[in-house]
Amino acid sequence: MASKIKIKLALSIFIIASMILIYARLVIGGGLAGGDSIQYYSHLQSVAVRHTLNFDEAFNYFHNTKSKFTGLVKYPDLPDKNPATNKYSMLYPIGTLISWLPFFLIGHLVALVVSLFSSNSLLLSGFSRIHYFFTSSSALFYLLAACYLAYRYLVKFEKVRSKIAFLSVATIALGSSLTYYVYFVPTYSHVVSFFWSTCFLVYSLEAIETKRLSARNFFIIGLLLAMTTLVRYQDILVSLVPLYFFIFSKDYAVMEKITLSKKLIFTVLAFVLLFVPQLLVNHYLQGSFLQSGYGSGGFLFLANPQLIYVLFSPLKGLFVITPVVVVALIGLLYNYKSHLNQAFLLLFASQLYLISAWVAYHQGESYGIRMMISLSFVFMLGLVKILTSLNSRKEYLPYLFSFTFIALNWTLMVLFAFRIFGSPYGAEF
């Protein structure tokens, strides 16, 4: 009983401290960070407050707002409107908007109450610090929710000791670039992508391991895959994990695989149903159901993927900025004969190739290779083997390991936030 009270107390302190940090960043920066944050938030504000897909007001507001921290305009260059529709494109899919909407609406309700006692015109516009804070706080919620799902899966299905499971989850959550996008830039999509990809992987793996593969479960898997894809299109690759199991696992005989294949129609149906709104948005803004807001951006390096940069760049490299990922991958390789580890390694390799082949493989103004954040659950599972091995030697070693990587990551994050290392704010990439 006493240990549970201590855990709840520690969690409460963590949440309060985290919310203070998120609010402090808003105060120091004078609002949202620039870059992708402006696009995402402009979509949200336009839909939630103005009930429109016309982003003129939001884009112009940020175009005329400067950061207190950098002195730079939040949105220096307004994009061109789509010539076919004369509307601004929605650069990113709608999944992040949907995920943030409940938090924004709570913030809007609070702002409405505060407006009764204040003449601040921003309170009703959706651009107030109250709106920013509640939307930013969603990153903390999705982090904790995804971490709980990962911890529960490790303990219940991988039979990992609770201490090791907790340390594995905490080390990746606080010792990788995931943390940066909770506290420093919470209004990017990466924490949301971590949440939905974790939901999909955990739910589908639990269904597979318990053999509860009913039509209903296939339908839910399709919904989760659609939400994962609607946050970041590239994350549709998470579907490779359950597919790998169905194809190669000896637990499913030929006849059973045929039965399961027929049930996949429910997954496809759910995916299509949930994806239809995105197609309608595409058509309204871009004039085509299949044209995304990325426009001409594409995969220019399919034949020459920039693997060296993505993995080893001194400014961004996955293995350089987040070395804990290297250890996690070694953990997956320890038991490479496991179908689960094979599926995870395939997923990692696929994401690595896709990122390295993309026109913006450098990830812009990014702390680490942020497009890998959606695979944080994979890294958590890989880290378990290493921590278990360390624990068998000395019980304090897993704690020392976790503290070392968390401390290293926070040091690098602060140095990056103040651009003591990394490209200057506003630099071209």
CSV table of C-alpha atoms in Angstrom, one decimal:
chain,number,residue,atom,x,y,z
A,1,MET,CA,0.0,0.0,0.0
A,2,ALA,CA,2.8,2.4,0.9
A,3,SER,CA,4.6,1.7,-2.4
A,4,LYS,CA,1.5,2.5,-4.4
A,5,ILE,CA,1.1,5.8,-2.5
A,6,LYS,CA,4.8,6.6,-3.3
A,7,ILE,CA,4.2,5.8,-7.0
A,8,LYS,CA,1.1,8.0,-7.1
A,9,LEU,CA,3.0,10.8,-5.3
A,10,ALA,CA,5.9,10.6,-7.7
A,11,LEU,CA,3.6,10.6,-10.7
A,12,SER,CA,1.7,13.6,-9.4
A,13,ILE,CA,5.0,15.5,-8.9
A,14,PHE,CA,6.2,14.5,-12.4
A,15,ILE,CA,2.9,15.7,-14.0
A,16,ILE,CA,2.9,19.1,-12.1
A,17,ALA,CA,6.6,19.7,-12.8
A,18,SER,CA,6.0,18.8,-16.5
A,19,MET,CA,3.1,21.2,-16.8
A,20,ILE,CA,5.2,24.0,-15.2
A,21,LEU,CA,7.9,23.3,-17.8
A,22,ILE,CA,5.4,23.4,-20.7
A,23,TYR,CA,4.0,26.7,-19.4
A,24,ALA,CA,7.5,28.1,-18.9
A,25,ARG,CA,8.3,27.4,-22.5
A,26,LEU,CA,5.2,29.3,-23.6
A,27,VAL,CA,6.1,32.3,-21.5
A,28,ILE,CA,9.8,32.4,-22.6
A,29,GLY,CA,8.9,32.0,-26.3
A,30,GLY,CA,5.8,34.2,-26.2
A,31,GLY,CA,3.5,31.4,-27.5
A,32,LEU,CA,4.0,28.5,-29.8
A,33,ALA,CA,7.2,27.5,-31.4
A,34,GLY,CA,7.5,28.3,-35.1
A,35,GLY,CA,7.9,25.8,-38.0
A,36,ASP,CA,5.4,23.0,-38.1
A,37,SER,CA,3.7,24.1,-35.0
A,38,ILE,CA,2.1,27.0,-36.9
A,39,GLN,CA,0.7,24.8,-39.6
A,40,TYR,CA,-0.8,22.3,-37.1
A,41,TYR,CA,-2.2,24.9,-34.8
A,42,SER,CA,-3.6,27.1,-37.6
A,43,HIS,CA,-5.6,24.1,-38.8
A,44,LEU,CA,-6.9,23.5,-35.3
A,45,GLN,CA,-7.8,27.1,-34.6
A,46,SER,CA,-9.6,27.5,-37.9
A,47,VAL,CA,-11.7,24.4,-37.5
A,48,ALA,CA,-12.4,24.7,-33.7
A,49,VAL,CA,-13.1,28.4,-33.5
A,50,ARG,CA,-14.0,29.6,-36.9
A,51,HIS,CA,-15.5,26.3,-38.2
A,52,THR,CA,-13.7,26.6,-41.5
A,53,LEU,CA,-10.9,25.2,-43.5
A,54,ASN,CA,-9.9,28.7,-44.5
A,55,PHE,CA,-6.5,29.3,-42.8
A,56,ASP,CA,-6.0,33.0,-43.8
A,57,GLU,CA,-6.7,34.5,-40.4
A,58,ALA,CA,-4.4,32.0,-38.5
A,59,PHE,CA,-1.6,32.3,-41.0
A,60,ASN,CA,-1.7,36.1,-41.0
A,61,TYR,CA,-1.8,36.2,-37.2
A,62,PHE,CA,1.4,34.2,-36.9
A,63,HIS,CA,2.9,36.0,-39.9
A,64,ASN,CA,2.6,39.2,-37.8
A,65,THR,CA,3.8,37.7,-34.5
A,66,LYS,CA,7.4,37.5,-33.3
A,67,SER,CA,9.0,35.0,-30.9
A,68,LYS,CA,10.2,36.6,-27.6
A,69,PHE,CA,13.0,34.0,-27.5
A,70,THR,CA,14.5,34.3,-31.0
A,71,GLY,CA,13.1,37.6,-32.2
A,72,LEU,CA,12.1,35.9,-35.4
A,73,VAL,CA,8.6,36.0,-37.0
A,74,LYS,CA,6.7,32.9,-36.1
A,75,TYR,CA,5.6,32.3,-39.7
A,76,PRO,CA,7.9,34.4,-41.9
A,77,ASP,CA,6.8,33.2,-45.4
A,78,LEU,CA,3.1,32.7,-46.2
A,79,PRO,CA,2.6,29.7,-48.5
A,80,ASP,CA,1.1,30.0,-52.0
A,81,LYS,CA,-2.5,29.1,-52.4
A,82,ASN,CA,-3.5,26.1,-54.4
A,83,PRO,CA,-4.1,27.4,-58.0
A,84,ALA,CA,-7.0,24.9,-58.5
A,85,THR,CA,-9.0,25.9,-55.4
A,86,ASN,CA,-7.5,29.3,-54.4
A,87,LYS,CA,-7.2,27.9,-50.9
A,88,TYR,CA,-4.3,27.3,-48.6
A,89,SER,CA,-3.4,23.6,-48.5
A,90,MET,CA,-3.5,21.6,-45.3
A,91,LEU,CA,0.1,20.5,-45.2
A,92,TYR,CA,-0.4,17.7,-42.8
A,93,PRO,CA,-3.1,15.1,-42.4
A,94,ILE,CA,-6.0,15.6,-39.9
A,95,GLY,CA,-5.0,13.0,-37.2
A,96,THR,CA,-3.1,15.5,-35.1
A,97,LEU,CA,-6.0,18.0,-35.3
A,98,ILE,CA,-8.5,15.3,-34.2
A,99,SER,CA,-6.2,14.3,-31.3
A,100,TRP,CA,-5.7,17.8,-30.0
A,101,LEU,CA,-9.3,18.9,-30.4
A,102,PRO,CA,-10.6,17.8,-27.0
A,103,PHE,CA,-7.8,19.6,-25.2
A,104,PHE,CA,-8.2,22.8,-27.2
A,105,LEU,CA,-12.0,22.8,-26.5
A,106,ILE,CA,-11.4,22.5,-22.8
A,107,GLY,CA,-9.0,25.4,-23.0
A,108,HIS,CA,-11.5,27.3,-25.1
A,109,LEU,CA,-14.1,26.8,-22.4
A,110,VAL,CA,-11.7,28.0,-19.7
A,111,ALA,CA,-10.9,31.0,-21.9
A,112,LEU,CA,-14.6,31.8,-22.2
A,113,VAL,CA,-15.0,31.8,-18.5
A,114,VAL,CA,-11.9,34.0,-18.0
A,115,SER,CA,-13.2,36.4,-20.7
A,116,LEU,CA,-16.1,37.3,-18.4
A,117,PHE,CA,-13.6,39.0,-16.2
A,118,SER,CA,-11.1,40.2,-18.7
A,119,SER,CA,-11.1,42.5,-21.8
A,120,ASN,CA,-8.3,40.5,-23.5
A,121,SER,CA,-9.4,40.1,-27.1
A,122,LEU,CA,-7.2,37.0,-27.6
A,123,LEU,CA,-9.3,35.0,-25.1
A,124,LEU,CA,-12.0,34.4,-27.7
A,125,SER,CA,-9.8,34.1,-30.7
A,126,GLY,CA,-8.1,30.8,-30.0
A,127,PHE,CA,-4.7,32.4,-29.9
A,128,SER,CA,-4.5,33.0,-26.1
A,129,ARG,CA,-1.9,31.4,-23.8
A,130,ILE,CA,-4.7,29.4,-22.3
A,131,HIS,CA,-5.4,27.7,-25.6
A,132,TYR,CA,-1.7,27.2,-26.2
A,133,PHE,CA,-1.3,25.7,-22.8
A,134,PHE,CA,-4.1,23.2,-22.9
A,135,THR,CA,-3.2,22.1,-26.5
A,136,SER,CA,0.5,21.8,-25.5
A,137,SER,CA,-0.4,19.8,-22.4
A,138,SER,CA,-2.0,17.1,-24.6
A,139,ALA,CA,1.6,16.0,-25.4
A,140,LEU,CA,2.1,15.1,-21.7
A,141,PHE,CA,-1.2,13.2,-21.7
A,142,TYR,CA,-0.4,11.2,-24.8
A,143,LEU,CA,3.1,10.5,-23.5
A,144,LEU,CA,1.8,9.0,-20.3
A,145,ALA,CA,-1.0,7.1,-22.0
A,146,ALA,CA,1.4,5.5,-24.5
A,147,CYS,CA,4.0,4.7,-21.8
A,148,TYR,CA,1.3,3.0,-19.7
A,149,LEU,CA,0.3,0.9,-22.6
A,150,ALA,CA,3.9,-0.1,-23.3
A,151,TYR,CA,4.6,-0.9,-19.6
A,152,ARG,CA,1.4,-3.0,-19.4
A,153,TYR,CA,2.3,-4.9,-22.5
A,154,LEU,CA,5.9,-5.6,-21.3
A,155,VAL,CA,4.7,-6.9,-17.9
A,156,LYS,CA,1.6,-8.8,-19.0
A,157,PHE,CA,2.7,-10.3,-22.3
A,158,GLU,CA,6.5,-10.3,-22.3
A,159,LYS,CA,6.6,-11.3,-18.6
A,160,VAL,CA,9.2,-8.6,-17.9
A,161,ARG,CA,9.8,-7.7,-14.2
A,162,SER,CA,7.9,-4.5,-13.3
A,163,LYS,CA,11.2,-2.7,-12.4
A,164,ILE,CA,12.8,-3.5,-15.7
A,165,ALA,CA,9.6,-2.6,-17.7
A,166,PHE,CA,9.4,0.7,-15.9
A,167,LEU,CA,13.0,1.6,-16.5
A,168,SER,CA,12.9,0.6,-20.1
A,169,VAL,CA,9.8,2.7,-20.8
A,170,ALA,CA,11.2,5.7,-18.8
A,171,THR,CA,14.6,5.5,-20.4
A,172,ILE,CA,13.2,5.8,-23.9
A,173,ALA,CA,10.5,8.3,-22.9
A,174,LEU,CA,13.0,10.6,-21.2
A,175,GLY,CA,16.3,9.6,-22.8
A,176,SER,CA,15.4,10.1,-26.5
A,177,SER,CA,14.2,12.9,-28.7
A,178,LEU,CA,10.7,12.0,-27.7
A,179,THR,CA,11.2,14.2,-24.6
A,180,TYR,CA,12.1,17.2,-26.6
A,181,TYR,CA,8.7,17.1,-28.4
A,182,VAL,CA,6.9,17.0,-25.0
A,183,TYR,CA,8.5,19.9,-23.3
A,184,PHE,CA,10.2,22.1,-25.9
A,185,VAL,CA,8.0,21.7,-29.0
A,186,PRO,CA,4.8,20.0,-27.8
A,187,THR,CA,2.7,21.3,-30.7
A,188,TYR,CA,4.4,19.1,-33.3
A,189,SER,CA,2.8,15.7,-34.2
A,190,HIS,CA,5.4,13.4,-32.9
A,191,VAL,CA,4.1,12.6,-29.4
A,192,VAL,CA,0.7,12.0,-30.9
A,193,SER,CA,2.3,9.7,-33.5
A,194,PHE,CA,4.0,7.8,-30.7
A,195,PHE,CA,0.6,7.3,-28.9
A,196,TRP,CA,-1.3,6.1,-31.9
A,197,SER,CA,1.4,3.8,-33.3
A,198,THR,CA,1.8,2.3,-29.7
A,199,CYS,CA,-2.0,1.8,-29.5
A,200,PHE,CA,-2.0,0.0,-32.8
A,201,LEU,CA,1.0,-2.2,-32.0
A,202,VAL,CA,-0.1,-3.1,-28.5
A,203,TYR,CA,-3.7,-3.8,-29.5
A,204,SER,CA,-2.8,-5.9,-32.6
A,205,LEU,CA,0.0,-7.8,-30.7
A,206,GLU,CA,-2.3,-8.6,-27.8
A,207,ALA,CA,-5.0,-9.8,-30.2
A,208,ILE,CA,-2.4,-12.0,-31.9
A,209,GLU,CA,-0.9,-13.5,-28.8
A,210,THR,CA,-4.3,-14.2,-27.2
A,211,LYS,CA,-5.6,-15.4,-30.6
A,212,ARG,CA,-8.7,-13.2,-30.1
A,213,LEU,CA,-8.9,-12.3,-33.8
A,214,SER,CA,-12.6,-11.8,-34.2
A,215,ALA,CA,-14.1,-9.6,-36.9
A,216,ARG,CA,-14.6,-7.0,-34.2
A,217,ASN,CA,-10.9,-7.0,-33.3
A,218,PHE,CA,-9.9,-6.8,-37.0
A,219,PHE,CA,-12.2,-3.8,-37.3
A,220,ILE,CA,-10.7,-2.0,-34.3
A,221,ILE,CA,-7.2,-2.7,-35.7
A,222,GLY,CA,-8.2,-1.0,-38.9
A,223,LEU,CA,-9.5,2.0,-37.0
A,224,LEU,CA,-6.2,2.3,-35.0
A,225,LEU,CA,-4.2,1.9,-38.2
A,226,ALA,CA,-6.2,4.7,-39.8
A,227,MET,CA,-5.6,7.0,-36.9
A,228,THR,CA,-1.9,6.2,-36.9
A,229,THR,CA,-1.7,7.0,-40.6
A,230,LEU,CA,-3.8,10.1,-40.3
A,231,VAL,CA,-1.2,11.6,-37.9
A,232,ARG,CA,1.8,10.8,-40.1
A,233,TYR,CA,1.3,9.0,-43.4
A,234,GLN,CA,4.6,7.2,-43.1
A,235,ASP,CA,3.4,5.3,-40.0
A,236,ILE,CA,1.2,3.1,-42.1
A,237,LEU,CA,4.3,0.9,-42.0
A,238,VAL,CA,3.4,-0.2,-38.5
A,239,SER,CA,1.0,-2.6,-40.3
A,240,LEU,CA,4.1,-4.6,-41.3
A,241,VAL,CA,4.3,-6.0,-37.7
A,242,PRO,CA,1.0,-8.0,-37.5
A,243,LEU,CA,1.3,-8.9,-41.2
A,244,TYR,CA,4.7,-10.4,-40.5
A,245,PHE,CA,3.2,-12.5,-37.8
A,246,PHE,CA,0.3,-13.8,-40.0
A,247,ILE,CA,2.7,-14.7,-42.8
A,248,PHE,CA,5.6,-16.3,-40.9
A,249,SER,CA,4.4,-17.4,-37.5
A,250,LYS,CA,4.0,-21.2,-37.1
A,251,ASP,CA,1.3,-20.6,-34.6
A,252,TYR,CA,-1.1,-20.1,-37.5
A,253,ALA,CA,-1.7,-23.1,-39.7
A,254,VAL,CA,-2.5,-22.7,-43.4
A,255,MET,CA,-6.2,-23.0,-43.0
A,256,GLU,CA,-6.2,-20.6,-40.1
A,257,LYS,CA,-4.2,-18.1,-42.2
A,258,ILE,CA,-6.8,-18.3,-44.9
A,259,THR,CA,-9.6,-17.6,-42.4
A,260,LEU,CA,-7.6,-14.7,-41.0
A,261,SER,CA,-7.0,-13.3,-44.5
A,262,LYS,CA,-10.7,-13.2,-45.1
A,263,LYS,CA,-11.2,-11.2,-41.9
A,264,LEU,CA,-8.7,-8.6,-43.1
A,265,ILE,CA,-11.6,-7.2,-45.1
A,266,PHE,CA,-12.9,-5.7,-41.8
A,267,THR,CA,-9.6,-4.0,-41.2
A,268,VAL,CA,-9.6,-2.5,-44.7
A,269,LEU,CA,-13.2,-1.4,-44.3
A,270,ALA,CA,-12.5,0.3,-40.9
A,271,PHE,CA,-9.4,2.0,-42.4
A,272,VAL,CA,-11.3,3.3,-45.4
A,273,LEU,CA,-14.2,4.6,-43.4
A,274,LEU,CA,-12.0,6.6,-41.0
A,275,PHE,CA,-9.8,7.8,-43.9
A,276,VAL,CA,-12.7,9.2,-46.0
A,277,PRO,CA,-12.7,12.6,-44.2
A,278,GLN,CA,-9.1,13.1,-45.1
A,279,LEU,CA,-9.9,12.4,-48.8
A,280,LEU,CA,-12.7,15.0,-48.6
A,281,VAL,CA,-10.4,17.6,-47.1
A,282,ASN,CA,-7.9,16.9,-49.8
A,283,HIS,CA,-10.5,17.4,-52.5
A,284,TYR,CA,-11.8,20.6,-50.9
A,285,LEU,CA,-8.4,22.2,-50.4
A,286,GLN,CA,-6.3,20.7,-53.2
A,287,GLY,CA,-8.9,19.8,-55.8
A,288,SER,CA,-8.1,16.1,-55.7
A,289,PHE,CA,-9.0,13.3,-53.3
A,290,LEU,CA,-5.5,11.8,-53.6
A,291,GLN,CA,-3.3,15.0,-53.5
A,292,SER,CA,-1.9,15.7,-50.1
A,293,GLY,CA,-0.8,19.0,-48.8
A,294,TYR,CA,2.9,18.1,-49.4
A,295,GLY,CA,2.4,18.9,-53.1
A,296,SER,CA,5.6,18.3,-55.1
A,297,GLY,CA,7.6,17.1,-52.1
A,298,GLY,CA,8.5,13.5,-52.5
A,299,PHE,CA,11.1,10.8,-52.3
A,300,LEU,CA,14.0,12.0,-54.4
A,301,PHE,CA,16.6,9.6,-52.9
A,302,LEU,CA,14.9,6.2,-53.4
A,303,ALA,CA,17.9,5.0,-55.3
A,304,ASN,CA,20.4,6.8,-53.1
A,305,PRO,CA,19.0,6.9,-49.5
A,306,GLN,CA,20.9,9.2,-47.2
A,307,LEU,CA,21.5,6.6,-44.6
A,308,ILE,CA,24.9,8.0,-43.4
A,309,TYR,CA,23.3,11.4,-42.6
A,310,VAL,CA,20.2,10.0,-40.9
A,311,LEU,CA,22.2,7.7,-38.7
A,312,PHE,CA,25.5,9.5,-38.1
A,313,SER,CA,25.1,13.2,-38.8
A,314,PRO,CA,26.8,15.1,-35.9
A,315,LEU,CA,23.9,17.5,-35.9
A,316,LYS,CA,20.9,15.2,-36.3
A,317,GLY,CA,22.1,11.5,-36.5
A,318,LEU,CA,19.9,9.0,-34.8
A,319,PHE,CA,22.8,7.1,-33.4
A,320,VAL,CA,24.6,10.3,-32.4
A,321,ILE,CA,21.9,12.4,-30.7
A,322,THR,CA,19.9,9.4,-29.3
A,323,PRO,CA,22.5,6.7,-28.7
A,324,VAL,CA,20.0,4.8,-26.5
A,325,VAL,CA,18.4,3.7,-29.7
A,326,VAL,CA,21.6,1.8,-30.6
A,327,VAL,CA,21.4,-0.1,-27.4
A,328,ALA,CA,17.7,-0.9,-28.0
A,329,LEU,CA,18.5,-2.2,-31.5
A,330,ILE,CA,21.2,-4.4,-30.0
A,331,GLY,CA,18.6,-5.7,-27.6
A,332,LEU,CA,16.3,-6.7,-30.5
A,333,LEU,CA,19.2,-8.4,-32.2
A,334,TYR,CA,20.0,-10.5,-29.1
A,335,ASN,CA,17.0,-12.6,-29.8
A,336,TYR,CA,16.7,-12.2,-33.6
A,337,LYS,CA,15.0,-15.5,-34.0
A,338,SER,CA,11.9,-14.1,-32.3
A,339,HIS,CA,9.1,-13.3,-34.8
A,340,LEU,CA,8.3,-10.2,-32.8
A,341,ASN,CA,11.9,-8.9,-32.9
A,342,GLN,CA,12.2,-9.8,-36.6
A,343,ALA,CA,9.0,-7.8,-37.3
A,344,PHE,CA,10.3,-4.8,-35.3
A,345,LEU,CA,13.6,-4.9,-37.0
A,346,LEU,CA,11.8,-5.0,-40.4
A,347,LEU,CA,9.7,-2.0,-39.3
A,348,PHE,CA,12.8,0.0,-38.2
A,349,ALA,CA,14.6,-0.8,-41.5
A,350,SER,CA,11.5,0.3,-43.5
A,351,GLN,CA,11.2,3.5,-41.7
A,352,LEU,CA,14.9,4.2,-41.9
A,353,TYR,CA,14.8,3.7,-45.7
A,354,LEU,CA,11.7,5.9,-46.1
A,355,ILE,CA,13.2,8.7,-44.1
A,356,SER,CA,16.5,8.5,-45.8
A,357,ALA,CA,14.8,8.6,-49.3
A,358,TRP,CA,12.6,11.6,-48.5
A,359,VAL,CA,13.4,15.0,-50.0
A,360,ALA,CA,13.7,16.4,-46.4
A,361,TYR,CA,15.8,13.6,-44.9
A,362,HIS,CA,17.6,16.3,-42.8
A,363,GLN,CA,14.3,16.8,-40.9
A,364,GLY,CA,14.6,20.6,-40.9
A,365,GLU,CA,15.0,22.3,-37.5
A,366,SER,CA,14.9,18.9,-35.7
A,367,TYR,CA,16.3,17.6,-32.5
A,368,GLY,CA,17.5,14.2,-33.6
A,369,ILE,CA,15.7,12.1,-36.2
A,370,ARG,CA,12.2,13.0,-35.0
A,371,MET,CA,10.4,10.9,-37.6
A,372,MET,CA,11.6,7.8,-35.7
A,373,ILE,CA,9.7,8.9,-32.5
A,374,SER,CA,6.7,6.8,-33.6
A,375,LEU,CA,8.8,3.7,-33.1
A,376,SER,CA,9.5,4.5,-29.4
A,377,PHE,CA,7.5,1.4,-28.3
A,378,VAL,CA,9.8,-0.8,-30.4
A,379,PHE,CA,12.9,0.7,-28.7
A,380,MET,CA,11.3,0.2,-25.3
A,381,LEU,CA,10.9,-3.5,-26.0
A,382,GLY,CA,14.4,-3.8,-27.3
A,383,LEU,CA,15.9,-2.1,-24.3
A,384,VAL,CA,14.3,-4.7,-21.9
A,385,LYS,CA,16.9,-7.4,-22.9
A,386,ILE,CA,19.8,-5.1,-22.1
A,387,LEU,CA,18.4,-3.9,-18.7
A,388,THR,CA,17.6,-7.5,-17.7
A,389,SER,CA,21.2,-8.5,-18.5
A,390,LEU,CA,22.5,-5.6,-16.4
A,391,ASN,CA,20.2,-6.4,-13.6
A,392,SER,CA,21.5,-10.0,-13.4
A,393,ARG,CA,25.0,-8.6,-12.7
A,394,LYS,CA,24.2,-5.8,-10.2
A,395,GLU,CA,20.8,-4.5,-9.3
A,396,TYR,CA,21.9,-0.9,-9.4
A,397,LEU,CA,23.2,-1.1,-13.0
A,398,PRO,CA,19.8,-0.7,-14.7
A,399,TYR,CA,19.3,2.5,-12.7
A,400,LEU,CA,22.7,3.8,-13.5
A,401,PHE,CA,22.2,3.0,-17.2
A,402,SER,CA,18.8,4.8,-17.3
A,403,PHE,CA,20.1,7.8,-15.4
A,404,THR,CA,23.1,8.1,-17.7
A,405,PHE,CA,21.1,8.2,-20.9
A,406,ILE,CA,18.4,10.4,-19.5
A,407,ALA,CA,21.0,12.9,-18.2
A,408,LEU,CA,22.8,12.9,-21.5
A,409,ASN,CA,19.6,13.5,-23.4
A,410,TRP,CA,18.5,16.4,-21.2
A,411,THR,CA,21.9,18.0,-21.5
A,412,LEU,CA,21.8,17.8,-25.3
A,413,MET,CA,18.2,19.1,-25.4
A,414,VAL,CA,19.1,22.2,-23.4
A,415,LEU,CA,22.2,22.8,-25.5
A,416,PHE,CA,20.1,22.4,-28.7
A,417,ALA,CA,17.3,24.6,-27.4
A,418,PHE,CA,19.7,27.4,-26.9
A,419,ARG,CA,21.5,26.5,-30.2
A,420,ILE,CA,24.9,26.0,-28.4
A,421,PHE,CA,25.0,23.1,-30.9
A,422,GLY,CA,22.8,22.7,-34.0
A,423,SER,CA,21.9,25.1,-36.7
A,424,PRO,CA,20.8,28.7,-35.7
A,425,TYR,CA,17.1,29.4,-35.5
A,426,GLY,CA,15.7,30.3,-38.9
A,427,ALA,CA,18.5,28.7,-40.9
A,428,GLU,CA,17.9,27.1,-44.2
A,429,PHE,CA,18.3,23.4,-44.5
